[in-house]
Short mmCIF file of C-alpha atoms and ligand atoms in Angstrom, two decimals:
data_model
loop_
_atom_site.label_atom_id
_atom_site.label_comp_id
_atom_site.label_asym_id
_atom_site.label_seq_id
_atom_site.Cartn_x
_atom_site.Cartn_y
_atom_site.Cartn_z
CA UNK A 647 10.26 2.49 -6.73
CA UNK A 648 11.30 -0.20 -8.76
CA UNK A 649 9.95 -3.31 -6.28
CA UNK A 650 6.79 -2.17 -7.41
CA UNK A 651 4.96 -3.84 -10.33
CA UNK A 652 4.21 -1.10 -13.05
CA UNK A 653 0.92 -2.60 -12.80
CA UNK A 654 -1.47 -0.65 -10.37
CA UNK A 655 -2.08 -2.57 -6.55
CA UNK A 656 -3.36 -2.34 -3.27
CA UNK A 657 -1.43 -1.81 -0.75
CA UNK A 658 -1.76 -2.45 2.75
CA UNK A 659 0.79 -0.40 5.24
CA UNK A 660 0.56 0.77 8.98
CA UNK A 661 0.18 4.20 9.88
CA UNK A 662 2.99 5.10 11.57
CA UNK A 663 5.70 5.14 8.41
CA UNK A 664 8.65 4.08 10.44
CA UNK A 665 7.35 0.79 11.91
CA UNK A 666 8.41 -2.40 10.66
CA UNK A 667 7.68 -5.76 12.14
CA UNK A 668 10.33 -7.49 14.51
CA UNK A 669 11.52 -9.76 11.34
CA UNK A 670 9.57 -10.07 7.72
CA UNK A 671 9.51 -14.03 8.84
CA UNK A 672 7.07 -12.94 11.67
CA UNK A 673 4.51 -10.97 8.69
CA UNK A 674 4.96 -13.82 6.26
CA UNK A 675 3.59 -16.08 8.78
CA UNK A 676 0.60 -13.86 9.73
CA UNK A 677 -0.44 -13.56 6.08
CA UNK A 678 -0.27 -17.61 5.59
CA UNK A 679 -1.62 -18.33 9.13
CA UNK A 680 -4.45 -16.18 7.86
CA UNK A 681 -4.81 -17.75 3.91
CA UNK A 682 -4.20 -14.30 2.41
CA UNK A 683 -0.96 -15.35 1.16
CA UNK A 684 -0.10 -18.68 -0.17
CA UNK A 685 2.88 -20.36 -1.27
CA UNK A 686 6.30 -18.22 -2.05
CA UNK A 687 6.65 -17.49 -5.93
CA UNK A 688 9.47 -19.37 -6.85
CA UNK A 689 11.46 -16.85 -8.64
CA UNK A 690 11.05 -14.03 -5.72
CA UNK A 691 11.59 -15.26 -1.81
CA UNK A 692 8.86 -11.88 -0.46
CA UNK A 693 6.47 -12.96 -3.40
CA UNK A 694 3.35 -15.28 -2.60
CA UNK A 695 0.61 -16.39 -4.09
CA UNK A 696 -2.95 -15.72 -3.18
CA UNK A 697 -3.74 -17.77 -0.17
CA UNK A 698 -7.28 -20.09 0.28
CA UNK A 699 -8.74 -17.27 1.83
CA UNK A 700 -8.01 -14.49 -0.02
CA UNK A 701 -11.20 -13.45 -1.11
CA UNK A 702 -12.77 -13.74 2.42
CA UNK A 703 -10.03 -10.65 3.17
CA UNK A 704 -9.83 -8.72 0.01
CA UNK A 705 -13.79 -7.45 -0.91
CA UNK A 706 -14.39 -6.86 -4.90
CA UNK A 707 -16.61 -3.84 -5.53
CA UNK A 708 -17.73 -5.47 -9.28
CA UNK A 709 -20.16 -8.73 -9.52
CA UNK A 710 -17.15 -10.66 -11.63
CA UNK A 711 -13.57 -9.29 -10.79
CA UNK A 712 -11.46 -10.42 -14.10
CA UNK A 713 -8.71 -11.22 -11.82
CA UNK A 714 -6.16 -13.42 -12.46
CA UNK A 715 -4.18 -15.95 -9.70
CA UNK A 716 -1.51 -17.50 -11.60
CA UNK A 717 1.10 -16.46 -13.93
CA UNK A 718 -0.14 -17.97 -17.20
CA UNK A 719 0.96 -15.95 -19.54
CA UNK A 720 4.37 -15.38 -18.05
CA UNK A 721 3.91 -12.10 -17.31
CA UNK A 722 3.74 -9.82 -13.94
CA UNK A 723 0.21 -9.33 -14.84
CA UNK A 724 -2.06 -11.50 -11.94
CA UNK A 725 -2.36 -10.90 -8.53
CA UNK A 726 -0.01 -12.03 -5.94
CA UNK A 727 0.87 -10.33 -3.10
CA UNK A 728 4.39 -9.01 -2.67
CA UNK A 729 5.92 -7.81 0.62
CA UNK A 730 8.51 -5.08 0.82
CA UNK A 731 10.58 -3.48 3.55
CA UNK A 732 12.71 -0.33 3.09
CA UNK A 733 15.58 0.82 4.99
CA UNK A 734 14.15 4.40 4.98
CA UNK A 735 10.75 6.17 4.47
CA UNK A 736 9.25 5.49 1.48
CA UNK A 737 6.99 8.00 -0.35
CA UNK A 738 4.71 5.66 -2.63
CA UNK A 739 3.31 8.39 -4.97
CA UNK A 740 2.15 8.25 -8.26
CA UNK A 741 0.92 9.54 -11.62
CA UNK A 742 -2.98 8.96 -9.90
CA UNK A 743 -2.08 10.79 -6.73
CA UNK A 744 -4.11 13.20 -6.21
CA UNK A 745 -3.44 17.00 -4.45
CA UNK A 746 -3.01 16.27 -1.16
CA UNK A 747 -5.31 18.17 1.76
CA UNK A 748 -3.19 19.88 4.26
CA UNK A 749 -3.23 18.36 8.03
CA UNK A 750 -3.78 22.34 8.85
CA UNK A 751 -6.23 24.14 6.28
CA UNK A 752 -7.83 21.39 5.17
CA UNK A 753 -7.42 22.95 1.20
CA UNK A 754 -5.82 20.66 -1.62
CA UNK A 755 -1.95 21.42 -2.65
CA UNK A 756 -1.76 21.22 -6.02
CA UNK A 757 2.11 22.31 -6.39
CA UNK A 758 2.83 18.98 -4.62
CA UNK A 759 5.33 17.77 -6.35
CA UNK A 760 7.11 20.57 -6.35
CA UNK A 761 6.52 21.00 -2.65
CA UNK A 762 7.46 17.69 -1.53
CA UNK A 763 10.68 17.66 0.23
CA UNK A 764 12.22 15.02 2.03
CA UNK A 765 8.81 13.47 2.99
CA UNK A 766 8.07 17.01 4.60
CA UNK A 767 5.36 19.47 2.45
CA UNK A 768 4.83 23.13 2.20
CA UNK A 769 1.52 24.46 1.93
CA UNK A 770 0.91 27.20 -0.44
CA UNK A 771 -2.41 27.96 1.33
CA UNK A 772 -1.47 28.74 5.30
CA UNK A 773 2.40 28.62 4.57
CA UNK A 774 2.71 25.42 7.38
CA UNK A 775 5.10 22.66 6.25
CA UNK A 776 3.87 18.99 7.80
CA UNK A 777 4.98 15.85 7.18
CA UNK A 778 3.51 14.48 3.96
CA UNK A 779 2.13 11.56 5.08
CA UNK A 780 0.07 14.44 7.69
CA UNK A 781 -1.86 15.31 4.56
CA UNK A 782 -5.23 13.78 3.43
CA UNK A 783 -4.35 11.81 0.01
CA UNK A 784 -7.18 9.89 -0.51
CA UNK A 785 -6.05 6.84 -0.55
CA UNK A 786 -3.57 7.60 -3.41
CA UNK A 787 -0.12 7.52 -1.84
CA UNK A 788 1.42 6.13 0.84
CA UNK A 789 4.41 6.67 3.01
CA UNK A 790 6.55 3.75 5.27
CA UNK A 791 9.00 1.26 5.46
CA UNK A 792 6.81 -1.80 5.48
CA UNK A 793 4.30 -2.31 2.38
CA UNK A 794 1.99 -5.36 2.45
CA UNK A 795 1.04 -5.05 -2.07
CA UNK A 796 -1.89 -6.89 -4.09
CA UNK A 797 -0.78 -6.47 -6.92
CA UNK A 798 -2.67 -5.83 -10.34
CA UNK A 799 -5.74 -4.48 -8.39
CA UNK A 800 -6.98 -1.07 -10.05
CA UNK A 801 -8.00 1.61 -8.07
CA UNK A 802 -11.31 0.70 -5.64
CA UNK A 803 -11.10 -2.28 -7.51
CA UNK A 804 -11.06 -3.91 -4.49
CA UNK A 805 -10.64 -3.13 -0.78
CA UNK A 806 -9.60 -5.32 2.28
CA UNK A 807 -12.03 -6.28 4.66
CA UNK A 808 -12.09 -4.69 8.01
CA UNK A 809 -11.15 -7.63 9.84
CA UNK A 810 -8.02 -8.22 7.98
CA UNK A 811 -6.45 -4.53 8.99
CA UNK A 812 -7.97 -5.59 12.37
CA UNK A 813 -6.36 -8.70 12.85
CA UNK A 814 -2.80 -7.00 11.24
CA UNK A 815 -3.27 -4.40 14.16
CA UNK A 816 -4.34 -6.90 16.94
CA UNK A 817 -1.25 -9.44 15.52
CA UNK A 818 1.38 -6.07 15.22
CA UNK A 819 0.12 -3.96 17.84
CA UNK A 820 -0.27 -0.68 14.70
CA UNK A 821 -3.38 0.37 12.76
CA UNK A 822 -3.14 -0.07 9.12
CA UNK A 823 -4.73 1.38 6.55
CA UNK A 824 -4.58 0.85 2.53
CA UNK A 825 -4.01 3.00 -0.91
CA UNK A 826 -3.95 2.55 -4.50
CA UNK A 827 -0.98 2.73 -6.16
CA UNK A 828 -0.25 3.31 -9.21
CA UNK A 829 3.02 4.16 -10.95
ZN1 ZN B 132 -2.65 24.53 4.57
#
């Protein structure tokens, strides 16, 4: 998906890969009213920069995270935090996804992208098809309409904080959970 940095990111989306919020006005508030996001990037309207409380939301697993905030260099390479909403479903996989665990037998699918069909996926174990975003990826895809992204974040870089996909589901009324992607 070319929205997507080719850097890798977090990315924060709700579970049920149709929703979207009532307007993207009403989610740029939230993450401003809450200092994840800051001020819009000037040349992109759904880009941001970190907000003053970013790093109360977004938990680093190393001592010193070499993260950048700003755009020094002129590059895409620092983390803001991007929003994007899609008219249809989609499928955020990538070259780290790894073989999904079907909903049914439990056992990876390593044919996967082969298998995966119109967001729907055969397993080659029990022969059930399920939705894709049924399967157990790890964290490593992720499948909606509505994608919250930090970008330049590795994988388990970083994770958010509990209380941040808590207060998204008290504010939206839908669990969320996160992935890594990475293109
Ligand atoms: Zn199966």
């Amino acid at each position: 998906m070319n929205a997507f940095t080719a850097n890798a990111s977090l990315v924060l989306y709700p579970v049920e890969p149709s929703w979207v919020p009532e307007n993207l006005e009403a989610l740029i508030k939230f993450l401003q009213e809450t200092g994840l996001a800051g001020d819009a990037l000037h040349q992109d309207e759904n880009s941001f920069s970190v907000g003053e409380n970013f790093l109360e939301h977004i938990s680093f697993m190393g001592c010193s995270p070499s993260i950048k905030f700003n755009n020094e260099n002129d590059d895409d390479k620092f983390t803001f935090i991007r929003l994007t909403l899609t008219p249809t479903i989609t499928a955020l996989t990538g070259s780290h996804s790894f073989a999904p665990h079907c909903p049914h037998c439990k056992k990876a699918e390593k044919n996967w992208r082969e298998h995966l069909k119109d967001h729907r996926l055969h397993c080659g174990h029990c022969r059930q098809t399920s939705e894709a975003w049924q399967y157990n990826w790890r964290k490593s895809a992720g499948f909606g309409r509505c994608f919250i992204e930090i970008t330049d974040i590795y994988p388990k870089e970083a994770i958010p904080q509990p209380s941040l996909l808590q207060a998204l589901e008290n504010r939206f009324h839908i669990a969320w959970k996160y992935f890594f992607y990475y293109p």
